[in-house]
Short mmCIF file of C-alpha atoms and ligand atoms in Angstrom, two decimals:
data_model
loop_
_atom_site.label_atom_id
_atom_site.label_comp_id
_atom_site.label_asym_id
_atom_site.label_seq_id
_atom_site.Cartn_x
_atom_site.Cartn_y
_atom_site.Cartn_z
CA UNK A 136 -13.50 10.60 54.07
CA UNK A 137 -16.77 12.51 54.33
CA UNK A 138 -18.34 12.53 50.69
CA UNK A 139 -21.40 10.42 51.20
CA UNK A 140 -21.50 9.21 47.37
CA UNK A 141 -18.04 8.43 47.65
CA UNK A 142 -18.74 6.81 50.86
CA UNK A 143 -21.44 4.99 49.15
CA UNK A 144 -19.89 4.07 46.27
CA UNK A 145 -16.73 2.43 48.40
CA UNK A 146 -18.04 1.61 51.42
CA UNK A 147 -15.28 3.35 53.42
CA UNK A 148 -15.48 4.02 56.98
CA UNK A 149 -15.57 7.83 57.19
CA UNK A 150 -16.87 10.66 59.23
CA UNK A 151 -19.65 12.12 57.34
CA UNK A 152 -22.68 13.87 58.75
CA UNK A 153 -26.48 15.38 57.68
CA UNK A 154 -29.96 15.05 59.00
CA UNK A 155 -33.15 14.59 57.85
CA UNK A 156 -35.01 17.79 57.81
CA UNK A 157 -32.16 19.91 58.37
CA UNK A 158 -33.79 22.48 56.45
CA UNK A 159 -36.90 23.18 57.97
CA UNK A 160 -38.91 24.92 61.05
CA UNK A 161 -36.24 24.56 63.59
CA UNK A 162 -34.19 27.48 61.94
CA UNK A 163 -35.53 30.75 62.27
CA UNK A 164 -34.11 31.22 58.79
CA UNK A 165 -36.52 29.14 57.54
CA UNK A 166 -38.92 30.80 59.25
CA UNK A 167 -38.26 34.14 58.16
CA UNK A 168 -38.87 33.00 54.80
CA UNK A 169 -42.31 30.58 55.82
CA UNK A 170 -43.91 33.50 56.85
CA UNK A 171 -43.33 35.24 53.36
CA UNK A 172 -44.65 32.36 51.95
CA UNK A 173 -47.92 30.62 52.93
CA UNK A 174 -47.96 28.04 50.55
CA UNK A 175 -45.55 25.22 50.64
CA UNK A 176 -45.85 23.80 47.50
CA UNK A 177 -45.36 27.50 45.62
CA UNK A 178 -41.47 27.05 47.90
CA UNK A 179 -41.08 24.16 46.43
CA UNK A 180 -41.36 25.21 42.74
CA UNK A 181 -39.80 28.24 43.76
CA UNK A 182 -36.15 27.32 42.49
CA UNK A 183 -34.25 30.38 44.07
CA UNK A 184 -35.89 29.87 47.35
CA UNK A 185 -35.55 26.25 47.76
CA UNK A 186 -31.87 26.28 46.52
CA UNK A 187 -31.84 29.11 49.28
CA UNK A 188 -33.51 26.95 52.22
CA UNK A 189 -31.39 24.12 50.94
CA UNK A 190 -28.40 25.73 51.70
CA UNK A 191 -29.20 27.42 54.75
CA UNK A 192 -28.12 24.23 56.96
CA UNK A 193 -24.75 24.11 55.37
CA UNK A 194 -24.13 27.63 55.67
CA UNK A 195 -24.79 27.33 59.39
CA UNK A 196 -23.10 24.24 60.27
CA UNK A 197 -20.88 22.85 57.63
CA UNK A 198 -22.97 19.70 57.35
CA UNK A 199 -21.24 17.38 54.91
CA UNK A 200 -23.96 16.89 52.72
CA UNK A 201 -26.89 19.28 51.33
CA UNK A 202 -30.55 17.53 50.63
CA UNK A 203 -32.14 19.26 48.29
CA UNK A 204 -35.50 21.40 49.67
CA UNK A 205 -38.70 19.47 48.28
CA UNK A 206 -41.28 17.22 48.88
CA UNK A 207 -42.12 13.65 48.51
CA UNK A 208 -45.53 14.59 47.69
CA UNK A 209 -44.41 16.77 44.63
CA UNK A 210 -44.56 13.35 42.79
CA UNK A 211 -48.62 12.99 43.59
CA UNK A 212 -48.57 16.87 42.75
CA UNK A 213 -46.95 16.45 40.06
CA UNK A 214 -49.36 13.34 38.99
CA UNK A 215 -52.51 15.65 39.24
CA UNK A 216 -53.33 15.70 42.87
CA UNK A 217 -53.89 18.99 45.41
CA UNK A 218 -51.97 19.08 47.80
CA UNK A 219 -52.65 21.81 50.88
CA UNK A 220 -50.51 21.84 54.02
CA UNK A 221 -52.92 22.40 56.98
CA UNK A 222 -51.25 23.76 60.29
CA UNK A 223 -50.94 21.02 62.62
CA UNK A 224 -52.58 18.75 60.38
CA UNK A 225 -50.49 17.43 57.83
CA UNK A 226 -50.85 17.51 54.23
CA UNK A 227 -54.43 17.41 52.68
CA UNK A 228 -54.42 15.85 48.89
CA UNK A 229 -57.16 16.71 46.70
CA UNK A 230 -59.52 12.93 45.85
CA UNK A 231 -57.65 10.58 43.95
CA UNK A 232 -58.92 9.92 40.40
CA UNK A 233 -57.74 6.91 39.00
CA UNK A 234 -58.70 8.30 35.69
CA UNK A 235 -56.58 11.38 35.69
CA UNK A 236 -53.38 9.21 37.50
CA UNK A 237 -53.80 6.53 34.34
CA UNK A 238 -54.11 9.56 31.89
CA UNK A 239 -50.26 10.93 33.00
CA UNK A 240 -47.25 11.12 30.70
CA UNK A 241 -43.94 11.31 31.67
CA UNK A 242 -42.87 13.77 29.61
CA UNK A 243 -45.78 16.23 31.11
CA UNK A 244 -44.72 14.71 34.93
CA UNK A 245 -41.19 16.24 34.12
CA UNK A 246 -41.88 19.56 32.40
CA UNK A 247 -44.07 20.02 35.80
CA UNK A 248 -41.56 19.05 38.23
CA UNK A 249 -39.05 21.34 36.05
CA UNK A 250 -38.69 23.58 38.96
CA UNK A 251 -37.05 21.02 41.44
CA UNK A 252 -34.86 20.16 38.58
CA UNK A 253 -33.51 24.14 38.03
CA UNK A 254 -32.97 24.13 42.26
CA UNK A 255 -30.87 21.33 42.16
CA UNK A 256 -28.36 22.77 39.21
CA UNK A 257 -28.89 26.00 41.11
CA UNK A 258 -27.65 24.77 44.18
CA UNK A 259 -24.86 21.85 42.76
CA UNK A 260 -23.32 25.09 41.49
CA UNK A 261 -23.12 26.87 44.63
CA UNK A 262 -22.44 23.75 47.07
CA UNK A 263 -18.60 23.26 47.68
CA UNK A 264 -17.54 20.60 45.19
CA UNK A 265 -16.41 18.29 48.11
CA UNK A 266 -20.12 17.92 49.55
CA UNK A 267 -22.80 15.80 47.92
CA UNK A 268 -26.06 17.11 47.17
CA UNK A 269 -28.88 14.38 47.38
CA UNK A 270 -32.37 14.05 46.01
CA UNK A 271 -35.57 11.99 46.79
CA UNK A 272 -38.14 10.49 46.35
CA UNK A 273 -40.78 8.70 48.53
CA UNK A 274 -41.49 4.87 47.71
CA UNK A 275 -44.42 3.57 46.27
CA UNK A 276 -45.96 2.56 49.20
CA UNK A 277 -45.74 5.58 50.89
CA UNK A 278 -47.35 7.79 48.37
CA UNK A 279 -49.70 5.48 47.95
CA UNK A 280 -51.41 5.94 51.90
CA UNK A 281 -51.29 10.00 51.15
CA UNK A 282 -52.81 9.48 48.09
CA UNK A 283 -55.18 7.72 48.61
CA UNK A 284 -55.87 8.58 52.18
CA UNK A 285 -55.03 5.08 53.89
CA UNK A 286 -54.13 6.14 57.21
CA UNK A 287 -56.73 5.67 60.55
CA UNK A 288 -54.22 7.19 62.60
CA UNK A 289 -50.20 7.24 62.90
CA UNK A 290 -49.86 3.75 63.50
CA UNK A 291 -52.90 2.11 61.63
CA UNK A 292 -54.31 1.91 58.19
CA UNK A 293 -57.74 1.30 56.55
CA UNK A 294 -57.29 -2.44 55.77
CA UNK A 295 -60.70 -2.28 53.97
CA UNK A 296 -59.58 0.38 51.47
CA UNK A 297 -56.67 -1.86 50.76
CA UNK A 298 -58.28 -5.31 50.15
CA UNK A 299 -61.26 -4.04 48.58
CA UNK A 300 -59.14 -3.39 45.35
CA UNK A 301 -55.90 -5.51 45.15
CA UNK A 302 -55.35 -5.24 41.99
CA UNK A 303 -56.08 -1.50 41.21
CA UNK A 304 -53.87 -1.12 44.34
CA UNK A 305 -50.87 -3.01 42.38
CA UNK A 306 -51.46 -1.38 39.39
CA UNK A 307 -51.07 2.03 40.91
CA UNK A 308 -48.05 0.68 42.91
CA UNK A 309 -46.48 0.04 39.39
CA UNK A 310 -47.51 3.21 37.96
CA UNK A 311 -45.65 5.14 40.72
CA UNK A 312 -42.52 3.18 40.38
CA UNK A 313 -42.08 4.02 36.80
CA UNK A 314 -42.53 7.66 37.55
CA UNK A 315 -40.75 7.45 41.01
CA UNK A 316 -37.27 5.97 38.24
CA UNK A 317 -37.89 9.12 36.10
CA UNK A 318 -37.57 11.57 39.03
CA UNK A 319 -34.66 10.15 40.04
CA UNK A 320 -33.13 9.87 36.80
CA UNK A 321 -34.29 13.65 36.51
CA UNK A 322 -32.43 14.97 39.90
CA UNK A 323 -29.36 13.36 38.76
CA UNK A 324 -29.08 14.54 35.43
CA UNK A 325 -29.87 17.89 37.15
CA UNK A 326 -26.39 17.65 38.99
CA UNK A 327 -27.39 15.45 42.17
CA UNK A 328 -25.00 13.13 43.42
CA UNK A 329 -27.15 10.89 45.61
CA UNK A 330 -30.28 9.79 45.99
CA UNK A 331 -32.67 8.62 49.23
CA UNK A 332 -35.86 6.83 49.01
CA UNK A 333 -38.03 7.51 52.32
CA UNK A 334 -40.78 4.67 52.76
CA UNK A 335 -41.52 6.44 55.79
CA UNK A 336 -44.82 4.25 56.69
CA UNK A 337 -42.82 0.98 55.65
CA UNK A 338 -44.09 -0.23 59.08
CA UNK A 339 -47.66 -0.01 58.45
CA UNK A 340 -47.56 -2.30 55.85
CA UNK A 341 -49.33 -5.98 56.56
CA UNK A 342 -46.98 -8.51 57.10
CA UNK A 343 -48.57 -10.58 54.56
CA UNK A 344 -48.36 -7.95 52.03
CA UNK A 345 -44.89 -6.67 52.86
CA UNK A 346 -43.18 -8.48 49.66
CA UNK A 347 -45.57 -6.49 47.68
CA UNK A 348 -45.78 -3.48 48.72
CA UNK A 349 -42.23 -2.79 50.14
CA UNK A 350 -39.76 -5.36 49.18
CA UNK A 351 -40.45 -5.50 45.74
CA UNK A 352 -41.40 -1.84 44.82
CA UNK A 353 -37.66 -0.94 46.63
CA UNK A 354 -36.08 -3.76 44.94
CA UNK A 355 -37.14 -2.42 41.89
CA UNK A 356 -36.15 1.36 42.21
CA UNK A 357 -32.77 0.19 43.37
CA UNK A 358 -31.71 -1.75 40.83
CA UNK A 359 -32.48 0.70 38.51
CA UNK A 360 -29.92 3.06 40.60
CA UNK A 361 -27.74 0.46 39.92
CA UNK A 362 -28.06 0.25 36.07
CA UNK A 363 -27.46 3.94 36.43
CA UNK A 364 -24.39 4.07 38.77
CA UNK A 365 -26.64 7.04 41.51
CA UNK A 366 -25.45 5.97 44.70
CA UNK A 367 -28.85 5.30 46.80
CA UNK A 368 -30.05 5.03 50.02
CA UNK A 369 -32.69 3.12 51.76
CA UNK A 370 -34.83 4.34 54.29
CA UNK A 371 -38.05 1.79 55.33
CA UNK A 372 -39.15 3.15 58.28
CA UNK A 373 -40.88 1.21 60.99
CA UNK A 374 -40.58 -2.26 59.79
CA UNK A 375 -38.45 -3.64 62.83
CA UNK A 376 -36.78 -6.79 62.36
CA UNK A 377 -37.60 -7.27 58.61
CA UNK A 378 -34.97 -4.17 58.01
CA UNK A 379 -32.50 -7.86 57.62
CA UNK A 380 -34.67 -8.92 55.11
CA UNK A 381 -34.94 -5.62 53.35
CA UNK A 382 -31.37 -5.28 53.36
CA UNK A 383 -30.74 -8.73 51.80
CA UNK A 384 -33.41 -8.31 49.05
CA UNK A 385 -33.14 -4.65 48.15
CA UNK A 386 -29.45 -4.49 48.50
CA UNK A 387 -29.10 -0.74 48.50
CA UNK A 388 -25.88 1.18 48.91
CA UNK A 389 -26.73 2.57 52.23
CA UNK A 390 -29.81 2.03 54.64
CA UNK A 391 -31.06 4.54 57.50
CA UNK A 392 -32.08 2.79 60.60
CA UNK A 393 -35.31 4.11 62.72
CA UNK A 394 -34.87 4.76 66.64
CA UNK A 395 -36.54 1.44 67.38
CA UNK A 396 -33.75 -0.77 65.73
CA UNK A 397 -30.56 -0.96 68.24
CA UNK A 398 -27.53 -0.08 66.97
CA UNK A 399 -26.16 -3.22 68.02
CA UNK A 400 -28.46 -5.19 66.42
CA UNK A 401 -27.90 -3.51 62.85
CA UNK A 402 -24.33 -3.74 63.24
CA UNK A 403 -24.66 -7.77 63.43
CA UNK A 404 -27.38 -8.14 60.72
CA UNK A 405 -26.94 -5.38 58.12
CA UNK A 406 -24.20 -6.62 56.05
CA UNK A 407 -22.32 -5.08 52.91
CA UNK A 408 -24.14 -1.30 53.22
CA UNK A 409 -23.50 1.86 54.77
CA UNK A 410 -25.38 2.23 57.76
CA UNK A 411 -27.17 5.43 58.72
CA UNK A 412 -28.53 7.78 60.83
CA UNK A 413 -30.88 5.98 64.04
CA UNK A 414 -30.30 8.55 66.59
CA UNK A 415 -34.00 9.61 68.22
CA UNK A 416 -34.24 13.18 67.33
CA UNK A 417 -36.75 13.60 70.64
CA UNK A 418 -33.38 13.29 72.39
CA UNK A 419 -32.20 17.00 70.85
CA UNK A 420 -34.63 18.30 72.85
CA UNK A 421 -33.05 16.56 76.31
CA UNK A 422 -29.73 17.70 77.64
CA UNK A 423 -26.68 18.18 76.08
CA UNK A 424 -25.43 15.36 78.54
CA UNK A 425 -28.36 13.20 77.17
CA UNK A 426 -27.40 14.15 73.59
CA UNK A 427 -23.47 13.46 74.12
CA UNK A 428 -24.48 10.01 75.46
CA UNK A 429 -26.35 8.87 73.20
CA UNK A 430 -24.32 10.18 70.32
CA UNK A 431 -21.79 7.83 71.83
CA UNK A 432 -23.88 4.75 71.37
CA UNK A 433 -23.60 5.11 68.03
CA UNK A 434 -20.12 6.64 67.26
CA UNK A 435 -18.72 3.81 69.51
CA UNK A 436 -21.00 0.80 67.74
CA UNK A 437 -20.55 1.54 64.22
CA UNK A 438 -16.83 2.95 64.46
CA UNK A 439 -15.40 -0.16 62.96
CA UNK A 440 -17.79 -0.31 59.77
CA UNK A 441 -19.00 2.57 57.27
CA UNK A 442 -21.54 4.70 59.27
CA UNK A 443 -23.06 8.38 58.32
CA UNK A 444 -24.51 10.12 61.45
CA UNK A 445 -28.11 10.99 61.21
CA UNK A 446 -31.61 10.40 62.94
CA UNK A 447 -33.99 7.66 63.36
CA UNK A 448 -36.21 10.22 61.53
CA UNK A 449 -36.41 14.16 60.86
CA UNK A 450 -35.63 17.11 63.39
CA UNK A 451 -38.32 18.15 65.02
CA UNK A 452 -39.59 21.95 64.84
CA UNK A 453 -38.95 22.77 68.49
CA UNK A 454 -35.08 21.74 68.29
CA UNK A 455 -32.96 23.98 69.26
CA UNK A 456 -30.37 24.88 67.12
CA UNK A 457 -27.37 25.54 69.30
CA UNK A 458 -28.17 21.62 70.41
CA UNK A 459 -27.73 20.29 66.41
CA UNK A 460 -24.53 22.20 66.55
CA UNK A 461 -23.25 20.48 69.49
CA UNK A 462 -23.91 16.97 68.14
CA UNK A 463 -22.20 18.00 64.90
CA UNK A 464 -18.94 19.42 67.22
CA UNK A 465 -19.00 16.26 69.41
CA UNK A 466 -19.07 13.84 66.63
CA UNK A 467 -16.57 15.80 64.42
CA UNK A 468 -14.19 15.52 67.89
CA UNK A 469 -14.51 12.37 68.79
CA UNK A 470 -12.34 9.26 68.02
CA UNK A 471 -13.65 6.23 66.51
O1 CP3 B 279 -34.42 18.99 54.89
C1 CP3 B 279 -34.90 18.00 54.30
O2 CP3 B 279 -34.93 16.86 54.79
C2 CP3 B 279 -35.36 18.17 52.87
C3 CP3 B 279 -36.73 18.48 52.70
C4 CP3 B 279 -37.83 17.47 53.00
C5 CP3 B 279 -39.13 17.91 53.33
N1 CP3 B 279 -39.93 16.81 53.37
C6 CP3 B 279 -39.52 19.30 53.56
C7 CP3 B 279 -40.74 19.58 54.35
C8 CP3 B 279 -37.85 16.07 52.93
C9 CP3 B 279 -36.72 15.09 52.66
C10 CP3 B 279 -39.20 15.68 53.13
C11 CP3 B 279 -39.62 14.27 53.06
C12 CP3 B 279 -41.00 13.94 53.46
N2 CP3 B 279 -42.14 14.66 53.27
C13 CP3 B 279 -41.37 12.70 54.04
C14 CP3 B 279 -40.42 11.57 54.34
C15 CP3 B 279 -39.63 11.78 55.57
C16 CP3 B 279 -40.42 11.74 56.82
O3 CP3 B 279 -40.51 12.79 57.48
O4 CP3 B 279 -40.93 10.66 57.15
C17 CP3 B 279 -42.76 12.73 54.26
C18 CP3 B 279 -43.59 11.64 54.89
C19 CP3 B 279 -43.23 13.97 53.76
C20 CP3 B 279 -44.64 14.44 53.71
C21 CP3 B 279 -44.84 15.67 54.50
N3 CP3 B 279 -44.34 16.89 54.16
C22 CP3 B 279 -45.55 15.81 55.70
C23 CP3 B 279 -46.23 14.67 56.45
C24 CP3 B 279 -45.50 17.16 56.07
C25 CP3 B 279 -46.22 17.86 57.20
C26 CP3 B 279 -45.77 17.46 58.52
C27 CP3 B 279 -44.37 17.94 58.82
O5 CP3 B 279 -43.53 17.10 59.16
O6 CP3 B 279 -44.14 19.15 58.73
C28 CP3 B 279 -44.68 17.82 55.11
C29 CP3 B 279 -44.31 19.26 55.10
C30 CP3 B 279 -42.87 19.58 55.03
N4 CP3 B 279 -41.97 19.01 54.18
C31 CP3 B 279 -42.22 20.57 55.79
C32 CP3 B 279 -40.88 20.58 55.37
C33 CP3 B 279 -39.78 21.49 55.85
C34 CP3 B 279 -42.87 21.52 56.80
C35 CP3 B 279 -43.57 22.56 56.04
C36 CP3 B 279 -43.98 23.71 56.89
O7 CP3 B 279 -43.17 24.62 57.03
O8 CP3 B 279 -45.11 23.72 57.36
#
């Protein structure tokens, strides 16, 4: 079986394979069209061109699954905020105003996030009918540090920012959750089959604060997938151990591991979901030797219980290509 919301939904032991990012700078597709197009959010609610990028991937490897071409930050966007993406710096958000965030309605956050709603019907009609097309979103959490600028550096956060205003912090937490539900809800009724929620700084949340800010907010978007039969997957970057705890509290149909957790490890603690992804995409830009053994880590450890093959977290922009390809032909060829 390789339909991931199938796969999901009866937590089968298949072959099944995408990435994260497989639509981006690494293809010179992609960058063909980049060029044309200097500003990233303007691709995003470009419907035709982000159905396009979408399927650019599948057309070029046969990946079993399509993501559709967004953002995570097209929720803050679509909440009010600027958003600019500098070269080599990351995305730039205009200053938060807590004014204009309480002011939102959800029926003006849809009608502006329309767009991404028209790409994914475009591109559900022109995916083959036995690949799943997912959506996302980013969690709570995660929005939160873009939006309002909580990161020192990659692996630290303004603590100050954070305690200074607990509640307001909470209160925007629950906010984003609500409209976080209706994007989902949106993508699916739009014709996606899946849905994956990245809380890709997961791991810079305190410890104390981790119920909070991760477990909870996670717990809460998932149950709602439930209510709603979308197949969902869990991806909390970063948080190390606690990805048992996660697992046991959020419950989600499927959970993507990060490079740091061994495959071993998850195999033994995360119980009743699909497990995904984990490989280190630095290690597409090592050997194909490297690549093959690695890969085999992870075919061999999971090939008794569901696993989808994916990275610890997105390609990088200076893979090469021909090297995805070669993971996708060894995987498809091997036993287990
Ligand atoms: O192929 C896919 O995975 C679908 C598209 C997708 C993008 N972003 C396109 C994109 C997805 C799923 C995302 C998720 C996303 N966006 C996350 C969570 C996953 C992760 O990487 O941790 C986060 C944190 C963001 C926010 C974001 N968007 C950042 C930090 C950046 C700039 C740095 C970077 O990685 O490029 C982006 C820009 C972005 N989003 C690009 C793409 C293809 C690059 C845009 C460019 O061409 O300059």
């Amino acid at each position: 079986m390789s339909n991931l919301k199938d796969i999901l939904i009866n937590k089968t032991i298949c072959k099944s394979v995408w990435f994260m990012r497989q639509a981006g700078r690494y293809l010179p597709e992609f960058r063909k069209i980049r060029l044309q197009n200097k500003d990233f959010i303007k691709i995003c609610l470009n419907s035709k061109l982000s159905s396009e990028i979408t399927l650019q991937p599948i057309k070029r490897f046969d990946l079993d699954s399509a993501i559709i071409f967004s953002d995570i930050l097209m929720v803050p966007y679509a909440l009010g905020q600027n958003i600019e993406f500098l070269k080599d710096d990351g995305p730039q958000l205009s200053e938060f105003s807590l004014n204009t965030f309480i002011n939102n309605d959800e029926k003006k956050f849809s009608r502006k996030l329309e767009p991404v709603y028209k790409a994914i019907e475009i591109t559900r009609n022109e995916l083959d009918k036995k690949k799943s097309l997912i959506s996302f979103v980013g969690a709570p959490w995660t929005l939160l540090i873009y939006m309002l600028k909580l990161k020192k550096s990659k692996t630290e956060i303004d603590i100050n920012k954070l305690n200074n205003s607990h509640s307001t912090i909470n209160k925007i937490l629950n906010d984003l959750n609500r409209y976080i539900m209706v994007h989902i809800n949106n993508q699916i009724k739009a014709g996606a089959d899946v849905v994956q929620i990245f809380d890709s700084w997961a791991g810079l949340a305190p410890n104390e604060n981790l119920n909070s800010y991760i477990f909870k907010p996670n717990a809460k978007i998932i149950d709602f997938c439930k209510k709603g039969e979308i197949p969902a997957i869990s991806y909390p970057k970063g948080i190390k151990e606690k990805y048992e705890d996660f697992n046991k509290i959020v419950k989600p149909d499927g959970i993507n591991i990060d490079p740091e957790i061994d495959p071993l490890w998850a195999k033994e603690k995360l119980k009743n979901v699909v497990i995904q992804g984990g490989i280190d995409p630095k290690i597409l830009l090592k050997s194909e030797e490297d690549i093959i053994e690695t890969a085999t880590k992870y075919i061999q450890t999971f090939k008794e219980i569901p696993y989808v093959l994916n990275l610890g977290h997105g390609l990088l922009p200076e893979t090469d290509p021909v090297k995805v390809s070669k993971l996708i032909s060894f995987y498809r060829n091997s036993y287990g």
